[in-house]
JSON list of C-alpha atoms in Angstrom, two decimals:
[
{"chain": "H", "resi": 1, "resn": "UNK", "atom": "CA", "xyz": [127.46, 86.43, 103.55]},
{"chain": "H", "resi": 2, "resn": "UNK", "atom": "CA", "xyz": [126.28, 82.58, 105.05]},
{"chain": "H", "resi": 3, "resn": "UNK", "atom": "CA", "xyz": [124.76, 82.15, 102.03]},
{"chain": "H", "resi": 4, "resn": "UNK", "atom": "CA", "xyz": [126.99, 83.46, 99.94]},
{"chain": "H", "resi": 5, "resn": "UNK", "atom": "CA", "xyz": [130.20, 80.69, 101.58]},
{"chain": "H", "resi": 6, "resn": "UNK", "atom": "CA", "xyz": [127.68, 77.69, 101.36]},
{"chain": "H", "resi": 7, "resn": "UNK", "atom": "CA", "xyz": [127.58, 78.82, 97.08]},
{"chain": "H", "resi": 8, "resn": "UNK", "atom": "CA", "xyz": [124.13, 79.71, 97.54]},
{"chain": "H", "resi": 9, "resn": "UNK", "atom": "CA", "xyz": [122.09, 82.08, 95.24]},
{"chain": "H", "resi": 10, "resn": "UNK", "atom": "CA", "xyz": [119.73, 84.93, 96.53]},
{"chain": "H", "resi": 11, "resn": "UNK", "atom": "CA", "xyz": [117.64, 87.41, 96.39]},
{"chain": "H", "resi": 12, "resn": "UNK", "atom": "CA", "xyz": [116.36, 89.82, 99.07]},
{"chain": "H", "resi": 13, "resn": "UNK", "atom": "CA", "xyz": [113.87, 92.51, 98.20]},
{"chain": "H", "resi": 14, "resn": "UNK", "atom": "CA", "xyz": [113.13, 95.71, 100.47]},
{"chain": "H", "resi": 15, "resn": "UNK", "atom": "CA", "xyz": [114.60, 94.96, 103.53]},
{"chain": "H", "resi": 16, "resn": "UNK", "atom": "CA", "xyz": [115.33, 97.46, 105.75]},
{"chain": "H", "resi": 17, "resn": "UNK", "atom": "CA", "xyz": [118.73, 97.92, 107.30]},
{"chain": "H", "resi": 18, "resn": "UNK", "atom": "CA", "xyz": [120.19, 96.75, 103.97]},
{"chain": "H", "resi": 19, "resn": "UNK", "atom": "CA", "xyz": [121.38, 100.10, 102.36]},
{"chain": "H", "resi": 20, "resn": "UNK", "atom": "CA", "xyz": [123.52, 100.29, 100.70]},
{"chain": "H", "resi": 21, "resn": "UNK", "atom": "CA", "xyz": [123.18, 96.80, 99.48]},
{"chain": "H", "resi": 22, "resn": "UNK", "atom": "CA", "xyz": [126.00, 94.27, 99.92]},
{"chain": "H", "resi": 23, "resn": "UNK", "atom": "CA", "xyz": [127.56, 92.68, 97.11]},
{"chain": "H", "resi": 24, "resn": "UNK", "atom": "CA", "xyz": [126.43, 88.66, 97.47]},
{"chain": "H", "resi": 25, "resn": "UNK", "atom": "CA", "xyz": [125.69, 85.98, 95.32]},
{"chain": "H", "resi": 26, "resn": "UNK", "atom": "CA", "xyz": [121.94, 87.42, 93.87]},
{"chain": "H", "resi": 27, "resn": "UNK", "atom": "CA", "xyz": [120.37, 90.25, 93.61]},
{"chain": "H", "resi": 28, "resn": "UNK", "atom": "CA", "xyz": [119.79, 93.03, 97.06]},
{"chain": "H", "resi": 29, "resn": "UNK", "atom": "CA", "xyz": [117.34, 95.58, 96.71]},
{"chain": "H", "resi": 30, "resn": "UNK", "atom": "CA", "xyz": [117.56, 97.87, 100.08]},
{"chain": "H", "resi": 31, "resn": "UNK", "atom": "CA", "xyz": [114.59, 98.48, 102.39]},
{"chain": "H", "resi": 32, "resn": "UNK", "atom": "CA", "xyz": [112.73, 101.97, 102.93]},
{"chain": "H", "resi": 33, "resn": "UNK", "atom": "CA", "xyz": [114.64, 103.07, 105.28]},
{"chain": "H", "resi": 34, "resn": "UNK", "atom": "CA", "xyz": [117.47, 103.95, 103.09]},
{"chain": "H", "resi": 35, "resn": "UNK", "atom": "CA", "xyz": [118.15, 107.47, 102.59]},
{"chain": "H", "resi": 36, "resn": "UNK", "atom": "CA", "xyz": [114.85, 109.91, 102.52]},
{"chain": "H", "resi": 37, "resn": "UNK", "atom": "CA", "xyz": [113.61, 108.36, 99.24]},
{"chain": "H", "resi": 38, "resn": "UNK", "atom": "CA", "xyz": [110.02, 107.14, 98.00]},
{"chain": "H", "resi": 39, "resn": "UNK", "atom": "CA", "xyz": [112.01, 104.95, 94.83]},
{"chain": "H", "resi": 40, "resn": "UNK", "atom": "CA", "xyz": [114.56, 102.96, 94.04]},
{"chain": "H", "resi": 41, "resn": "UNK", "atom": "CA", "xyz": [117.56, 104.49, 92.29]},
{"chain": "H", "resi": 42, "resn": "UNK", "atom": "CA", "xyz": [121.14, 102.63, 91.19]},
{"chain": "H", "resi": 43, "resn": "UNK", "atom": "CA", "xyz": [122.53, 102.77, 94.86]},
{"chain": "H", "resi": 44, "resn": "UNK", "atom": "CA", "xyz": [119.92, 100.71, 95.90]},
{"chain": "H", "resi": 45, "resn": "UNK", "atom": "CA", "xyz": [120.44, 97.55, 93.60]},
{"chain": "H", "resi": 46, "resn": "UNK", "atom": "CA", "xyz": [123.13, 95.12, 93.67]},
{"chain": "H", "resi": 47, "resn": "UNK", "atom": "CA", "xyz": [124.38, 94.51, 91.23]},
{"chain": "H", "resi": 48, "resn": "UNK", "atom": "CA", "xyz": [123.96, 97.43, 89.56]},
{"chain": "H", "resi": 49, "resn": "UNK", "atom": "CA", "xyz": [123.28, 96.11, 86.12]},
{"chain": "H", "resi": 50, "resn": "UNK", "atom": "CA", "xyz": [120.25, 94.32, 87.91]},
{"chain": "H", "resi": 51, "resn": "UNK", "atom": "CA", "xyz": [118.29, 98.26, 88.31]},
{"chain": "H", "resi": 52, "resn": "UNK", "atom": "CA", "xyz": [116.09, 97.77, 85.66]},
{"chain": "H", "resi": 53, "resn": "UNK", "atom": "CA", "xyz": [114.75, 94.57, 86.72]},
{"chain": "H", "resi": 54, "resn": "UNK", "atom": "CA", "xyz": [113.71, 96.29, 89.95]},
{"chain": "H", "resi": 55, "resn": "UNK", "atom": "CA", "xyz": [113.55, 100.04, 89.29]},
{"chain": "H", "resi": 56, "resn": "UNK", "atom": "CA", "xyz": [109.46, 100.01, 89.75]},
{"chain": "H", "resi": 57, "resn": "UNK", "atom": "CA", "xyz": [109.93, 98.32, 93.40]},
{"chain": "H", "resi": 58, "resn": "UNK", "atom": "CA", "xyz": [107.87, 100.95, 95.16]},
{"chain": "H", "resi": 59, "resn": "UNK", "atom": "CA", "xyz": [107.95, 102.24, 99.22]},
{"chain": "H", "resi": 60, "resn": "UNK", "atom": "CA", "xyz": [105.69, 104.44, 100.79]},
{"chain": "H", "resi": 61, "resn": "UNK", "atom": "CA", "xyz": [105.14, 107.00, 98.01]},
{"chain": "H", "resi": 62, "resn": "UNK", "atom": "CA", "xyz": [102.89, 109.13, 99.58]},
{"chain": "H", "resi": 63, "resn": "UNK", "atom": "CA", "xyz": [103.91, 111.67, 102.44]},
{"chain": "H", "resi": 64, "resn": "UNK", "atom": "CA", "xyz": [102.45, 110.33, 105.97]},
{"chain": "H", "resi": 65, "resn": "UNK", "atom": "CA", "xyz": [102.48, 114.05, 107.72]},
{"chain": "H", "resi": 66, "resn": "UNK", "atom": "CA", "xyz": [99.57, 116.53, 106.37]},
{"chain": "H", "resi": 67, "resn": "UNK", "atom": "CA", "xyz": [96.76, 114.11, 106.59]},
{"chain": "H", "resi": 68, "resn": "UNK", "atom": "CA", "xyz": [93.96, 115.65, 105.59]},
{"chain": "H", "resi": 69, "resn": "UNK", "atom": "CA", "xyz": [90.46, 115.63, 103.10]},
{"chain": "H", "resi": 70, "resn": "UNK", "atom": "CA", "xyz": [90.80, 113.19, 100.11]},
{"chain": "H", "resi": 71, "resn": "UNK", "atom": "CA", "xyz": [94.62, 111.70, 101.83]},
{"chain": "H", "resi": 72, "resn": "UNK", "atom": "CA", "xyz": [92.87, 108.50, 103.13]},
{"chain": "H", "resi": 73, "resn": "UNK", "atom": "CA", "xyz": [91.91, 107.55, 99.31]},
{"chain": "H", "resi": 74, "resn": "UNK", "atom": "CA", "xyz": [95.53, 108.36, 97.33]},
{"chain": "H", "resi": 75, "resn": "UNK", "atom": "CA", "xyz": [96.83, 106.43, 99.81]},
{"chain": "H", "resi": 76, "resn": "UNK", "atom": "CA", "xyz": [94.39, 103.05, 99.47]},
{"chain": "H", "resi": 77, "resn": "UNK", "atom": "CA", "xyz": [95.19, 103.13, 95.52]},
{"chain": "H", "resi": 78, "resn": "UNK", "atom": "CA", "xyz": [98.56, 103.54, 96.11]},
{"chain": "H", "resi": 79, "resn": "UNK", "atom": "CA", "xyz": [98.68, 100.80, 99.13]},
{"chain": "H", "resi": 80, "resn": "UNK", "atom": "CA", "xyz": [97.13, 98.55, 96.52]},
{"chain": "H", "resi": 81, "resn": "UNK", "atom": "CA", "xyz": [99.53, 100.10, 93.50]},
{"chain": "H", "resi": 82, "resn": "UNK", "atom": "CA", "xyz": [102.29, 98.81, 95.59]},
{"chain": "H", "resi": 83, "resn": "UNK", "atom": "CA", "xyz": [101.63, 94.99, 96.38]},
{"chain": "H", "resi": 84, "resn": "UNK", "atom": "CA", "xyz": [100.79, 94.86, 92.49]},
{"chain": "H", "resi": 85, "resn": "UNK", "atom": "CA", "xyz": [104.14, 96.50, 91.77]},
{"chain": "H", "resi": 86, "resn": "UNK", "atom": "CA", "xyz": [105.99, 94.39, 93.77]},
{"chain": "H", "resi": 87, "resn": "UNK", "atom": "CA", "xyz": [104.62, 91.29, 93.46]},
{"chain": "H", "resi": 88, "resn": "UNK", "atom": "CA", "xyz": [105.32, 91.73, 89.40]},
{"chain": "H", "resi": 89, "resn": "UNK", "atom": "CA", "xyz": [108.79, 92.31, 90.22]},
{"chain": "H", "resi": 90, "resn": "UNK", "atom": "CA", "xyz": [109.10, 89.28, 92.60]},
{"chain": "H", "resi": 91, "resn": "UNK", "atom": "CA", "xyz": [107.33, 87.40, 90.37]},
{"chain": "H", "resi": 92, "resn": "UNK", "atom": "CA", "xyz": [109.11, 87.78, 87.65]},
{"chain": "H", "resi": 93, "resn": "UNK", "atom": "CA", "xyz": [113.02, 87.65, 89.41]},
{"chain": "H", "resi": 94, "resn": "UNK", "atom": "CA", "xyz": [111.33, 84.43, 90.94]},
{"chain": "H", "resi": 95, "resn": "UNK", "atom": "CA", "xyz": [110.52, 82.96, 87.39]},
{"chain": "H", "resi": 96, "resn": "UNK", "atom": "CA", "xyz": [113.71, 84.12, 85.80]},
{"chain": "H", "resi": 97, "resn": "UNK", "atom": "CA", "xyz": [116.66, 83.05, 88.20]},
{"chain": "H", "resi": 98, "resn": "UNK", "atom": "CA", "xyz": [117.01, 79.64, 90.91]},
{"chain": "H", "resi": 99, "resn": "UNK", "atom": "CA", "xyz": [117.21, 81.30, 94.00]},
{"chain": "H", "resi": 100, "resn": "UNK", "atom": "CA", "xyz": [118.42, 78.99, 97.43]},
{"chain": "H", "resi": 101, "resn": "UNK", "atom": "CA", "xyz": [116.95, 82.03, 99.22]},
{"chain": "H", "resi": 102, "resn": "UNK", "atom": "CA", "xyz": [114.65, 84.29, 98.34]},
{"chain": "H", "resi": 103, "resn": "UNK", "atom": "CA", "xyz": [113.10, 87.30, 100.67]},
{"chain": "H", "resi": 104, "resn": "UNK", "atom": "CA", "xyz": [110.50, 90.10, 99.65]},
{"chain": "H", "resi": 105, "resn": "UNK", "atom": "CA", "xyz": [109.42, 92.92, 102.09]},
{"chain": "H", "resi": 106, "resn": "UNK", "atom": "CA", "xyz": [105.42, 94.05, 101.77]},
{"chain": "H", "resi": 107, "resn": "UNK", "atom": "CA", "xyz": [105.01, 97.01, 104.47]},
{"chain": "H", "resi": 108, "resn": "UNK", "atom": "CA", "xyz": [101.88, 97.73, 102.88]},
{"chain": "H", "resi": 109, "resn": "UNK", "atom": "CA", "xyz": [100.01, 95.59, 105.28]},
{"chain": "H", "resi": 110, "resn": "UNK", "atom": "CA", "xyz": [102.03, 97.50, 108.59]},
{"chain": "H", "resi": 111, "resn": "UNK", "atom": "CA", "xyz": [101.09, 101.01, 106.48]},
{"chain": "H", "resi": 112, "resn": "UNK", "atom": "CA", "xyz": [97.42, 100.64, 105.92]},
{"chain": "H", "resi": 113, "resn": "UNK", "atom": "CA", "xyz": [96.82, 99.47, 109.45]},
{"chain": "H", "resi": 114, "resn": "UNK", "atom": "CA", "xyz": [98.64, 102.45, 110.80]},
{"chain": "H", "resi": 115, "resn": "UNK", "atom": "CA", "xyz": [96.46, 104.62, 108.68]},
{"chain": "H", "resi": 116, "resn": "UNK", "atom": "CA", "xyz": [92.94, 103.11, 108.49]},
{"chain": "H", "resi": 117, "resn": "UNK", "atom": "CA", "xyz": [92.90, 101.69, 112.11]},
{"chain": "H", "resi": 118, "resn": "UNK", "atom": "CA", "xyz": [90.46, 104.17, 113.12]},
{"chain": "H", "resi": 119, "resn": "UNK", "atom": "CA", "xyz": [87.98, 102.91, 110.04]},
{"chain": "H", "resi": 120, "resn": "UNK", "atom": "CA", "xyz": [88.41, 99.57, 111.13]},
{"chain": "H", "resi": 121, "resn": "UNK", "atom": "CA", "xyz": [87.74, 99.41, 114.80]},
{"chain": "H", "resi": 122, "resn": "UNK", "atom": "CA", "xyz": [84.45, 100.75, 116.26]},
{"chain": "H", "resi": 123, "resn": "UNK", "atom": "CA", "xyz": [85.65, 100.50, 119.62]},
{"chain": "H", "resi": 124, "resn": "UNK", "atom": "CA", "xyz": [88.58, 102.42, 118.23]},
{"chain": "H", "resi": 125, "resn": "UNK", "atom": "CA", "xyz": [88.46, 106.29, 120.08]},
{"chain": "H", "resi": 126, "resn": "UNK", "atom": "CA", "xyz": [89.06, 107.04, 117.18]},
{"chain": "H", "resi": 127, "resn": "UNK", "atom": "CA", "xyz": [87.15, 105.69, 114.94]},
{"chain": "H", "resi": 128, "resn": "UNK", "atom": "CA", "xyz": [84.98, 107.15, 111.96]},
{"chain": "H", "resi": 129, "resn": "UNK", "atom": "CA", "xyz": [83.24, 105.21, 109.33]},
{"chain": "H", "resi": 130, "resn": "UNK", "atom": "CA", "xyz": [84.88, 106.10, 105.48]},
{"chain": "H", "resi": 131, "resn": "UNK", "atom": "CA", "xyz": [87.14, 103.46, 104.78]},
{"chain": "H", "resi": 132, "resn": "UNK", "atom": "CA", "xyz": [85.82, 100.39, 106.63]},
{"chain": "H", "resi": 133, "resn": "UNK", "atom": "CA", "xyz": [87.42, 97.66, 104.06]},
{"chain": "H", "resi": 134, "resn": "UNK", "atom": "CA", "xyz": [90.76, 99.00, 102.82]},
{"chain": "H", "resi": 135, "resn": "UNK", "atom": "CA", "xyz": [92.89, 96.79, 105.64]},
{"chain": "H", "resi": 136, "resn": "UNK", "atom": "CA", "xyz": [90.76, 94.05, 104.27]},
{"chain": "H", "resi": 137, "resn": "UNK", "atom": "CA", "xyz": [91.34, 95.25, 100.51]},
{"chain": "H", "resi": 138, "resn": "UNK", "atom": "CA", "xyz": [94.94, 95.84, 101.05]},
{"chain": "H", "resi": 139, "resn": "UNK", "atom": "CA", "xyz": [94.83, 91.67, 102.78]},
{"chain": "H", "resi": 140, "resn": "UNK", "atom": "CA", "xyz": [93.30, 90.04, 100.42]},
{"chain": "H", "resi": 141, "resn": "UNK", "atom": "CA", "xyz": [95.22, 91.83, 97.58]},
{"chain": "H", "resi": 142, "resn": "UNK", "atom": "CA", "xyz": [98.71, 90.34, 99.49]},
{"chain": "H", "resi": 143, "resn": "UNK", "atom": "CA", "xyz": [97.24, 87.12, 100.57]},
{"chain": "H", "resi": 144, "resn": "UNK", "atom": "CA", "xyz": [96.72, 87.19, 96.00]},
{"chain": "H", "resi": 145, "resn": "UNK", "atom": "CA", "xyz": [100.42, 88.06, 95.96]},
{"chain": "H", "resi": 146, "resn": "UNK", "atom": "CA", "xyz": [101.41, 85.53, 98.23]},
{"chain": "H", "resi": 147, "resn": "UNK", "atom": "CA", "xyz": [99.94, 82.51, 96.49]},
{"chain": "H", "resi": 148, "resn": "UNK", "atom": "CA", "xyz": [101.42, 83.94, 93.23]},
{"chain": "H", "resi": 149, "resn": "UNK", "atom": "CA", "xyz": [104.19, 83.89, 94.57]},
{"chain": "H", "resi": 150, "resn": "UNK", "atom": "CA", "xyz": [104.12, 80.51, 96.11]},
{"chain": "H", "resi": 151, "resn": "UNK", "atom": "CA", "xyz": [103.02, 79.32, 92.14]},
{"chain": "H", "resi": 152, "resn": "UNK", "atom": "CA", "xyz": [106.28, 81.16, 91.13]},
{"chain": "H", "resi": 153, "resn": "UNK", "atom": "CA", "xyz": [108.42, 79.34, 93.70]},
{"chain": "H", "resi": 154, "resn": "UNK", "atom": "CA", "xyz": [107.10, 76.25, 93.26]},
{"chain": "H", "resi": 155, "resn": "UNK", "atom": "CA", "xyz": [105.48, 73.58, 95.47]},
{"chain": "H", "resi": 156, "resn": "UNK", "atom": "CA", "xyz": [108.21, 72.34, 96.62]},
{"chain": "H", "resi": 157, "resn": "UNK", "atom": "CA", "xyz": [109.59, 75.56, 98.66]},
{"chain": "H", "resi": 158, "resn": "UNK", "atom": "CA", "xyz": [109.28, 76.17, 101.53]},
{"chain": "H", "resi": 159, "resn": "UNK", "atom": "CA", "xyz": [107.65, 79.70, 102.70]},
{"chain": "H", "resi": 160, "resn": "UNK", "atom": "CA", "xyz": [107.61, 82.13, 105.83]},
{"chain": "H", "resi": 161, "resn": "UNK", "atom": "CA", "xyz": [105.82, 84.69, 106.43]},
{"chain": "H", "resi": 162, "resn": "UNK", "atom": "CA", "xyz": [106.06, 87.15, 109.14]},
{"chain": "H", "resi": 163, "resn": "UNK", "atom": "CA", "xyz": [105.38, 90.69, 111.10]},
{"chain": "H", "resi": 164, "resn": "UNK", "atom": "CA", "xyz": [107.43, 93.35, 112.51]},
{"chain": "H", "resi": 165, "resn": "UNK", "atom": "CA", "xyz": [104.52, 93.45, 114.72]},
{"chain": "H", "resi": 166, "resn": "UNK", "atom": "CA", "xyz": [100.70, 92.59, 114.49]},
{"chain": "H", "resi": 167, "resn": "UNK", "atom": "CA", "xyz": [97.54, 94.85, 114.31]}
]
């Protein structure tokens, strides 16, 4: 809505807290934590008409409860599915529109650490060798999306990143 009075233009991608989306100036695609979902359907885009443009913008499609043998490596290739997925989609709403304000959420990097802590960290109790580089894979494949985003953007805007909370 401050945008929105100053006449400003943007676009805010998987926030959480944002269902269902508010009508503003842009386009508002809500966060995961909308209703018990692993997509994006209409209810989740404003405006509506924009869906299509954003229908692929993923959140944690995998179930997080019955971990067991082979879980650990649907969920990599789907950790990495998803930064691809939505960086396109940024990307290309980026390239497309002039945003004044533009905000994409990638949980993928809060997921995998949740996850594949104990692969990570010897000193971990938990730990177990099997996935030792997936937090890195799953880094380096949104520290990619990042600059291409940044390209996107161009040089000339200015960028924040940030953490619900750090591992």
């Amino acid at each position: 809505p401050l945008l929105d009075a100053a006449g400003k233009r943007s676009c805010v991608l998987g926030v959480p807290g944002t269902y269902p989306p508010e009508p503003i100036n842009g386009v508002m695609v809500s966060g995961f934590d909308s209703p018990v979902t692993t997509g994006v359907d209409r209810s989740f885009v404003y405006p509506p008409e924009r869906f299509d443009a954003v229908r692929d913008w993923p959140f944690a499609d995998f179930q997080e409860h019955a971990i067991g043998p082979g879980w650990h490596a649907v969920a990599l290739e789907k950790l990495l599915a998803g930064v691809a997925r939505k960086c396109a989609i940024a990307e290309s709403l980026l390239r497309e529109d002039p945003w004044d304000f533009f905000m994409a959420v990638f949980g993928e990097s809060d997921t995998v650490s949740h996850h594949f802590w104990l692969f990570h960290d010897p000193e971990s109790p938990r730990y177990r060798p099997g996935f030792e580089s997936a937090i890195l894979q799953v880094y380096q494949q949104l520290d990619a999306a990042v600059g291409r985003l940044i390209a996107a953007a161009g040089e000339d805007t200015i960028v924040g990143i940030v953490s619900d909370h750090g591992f």
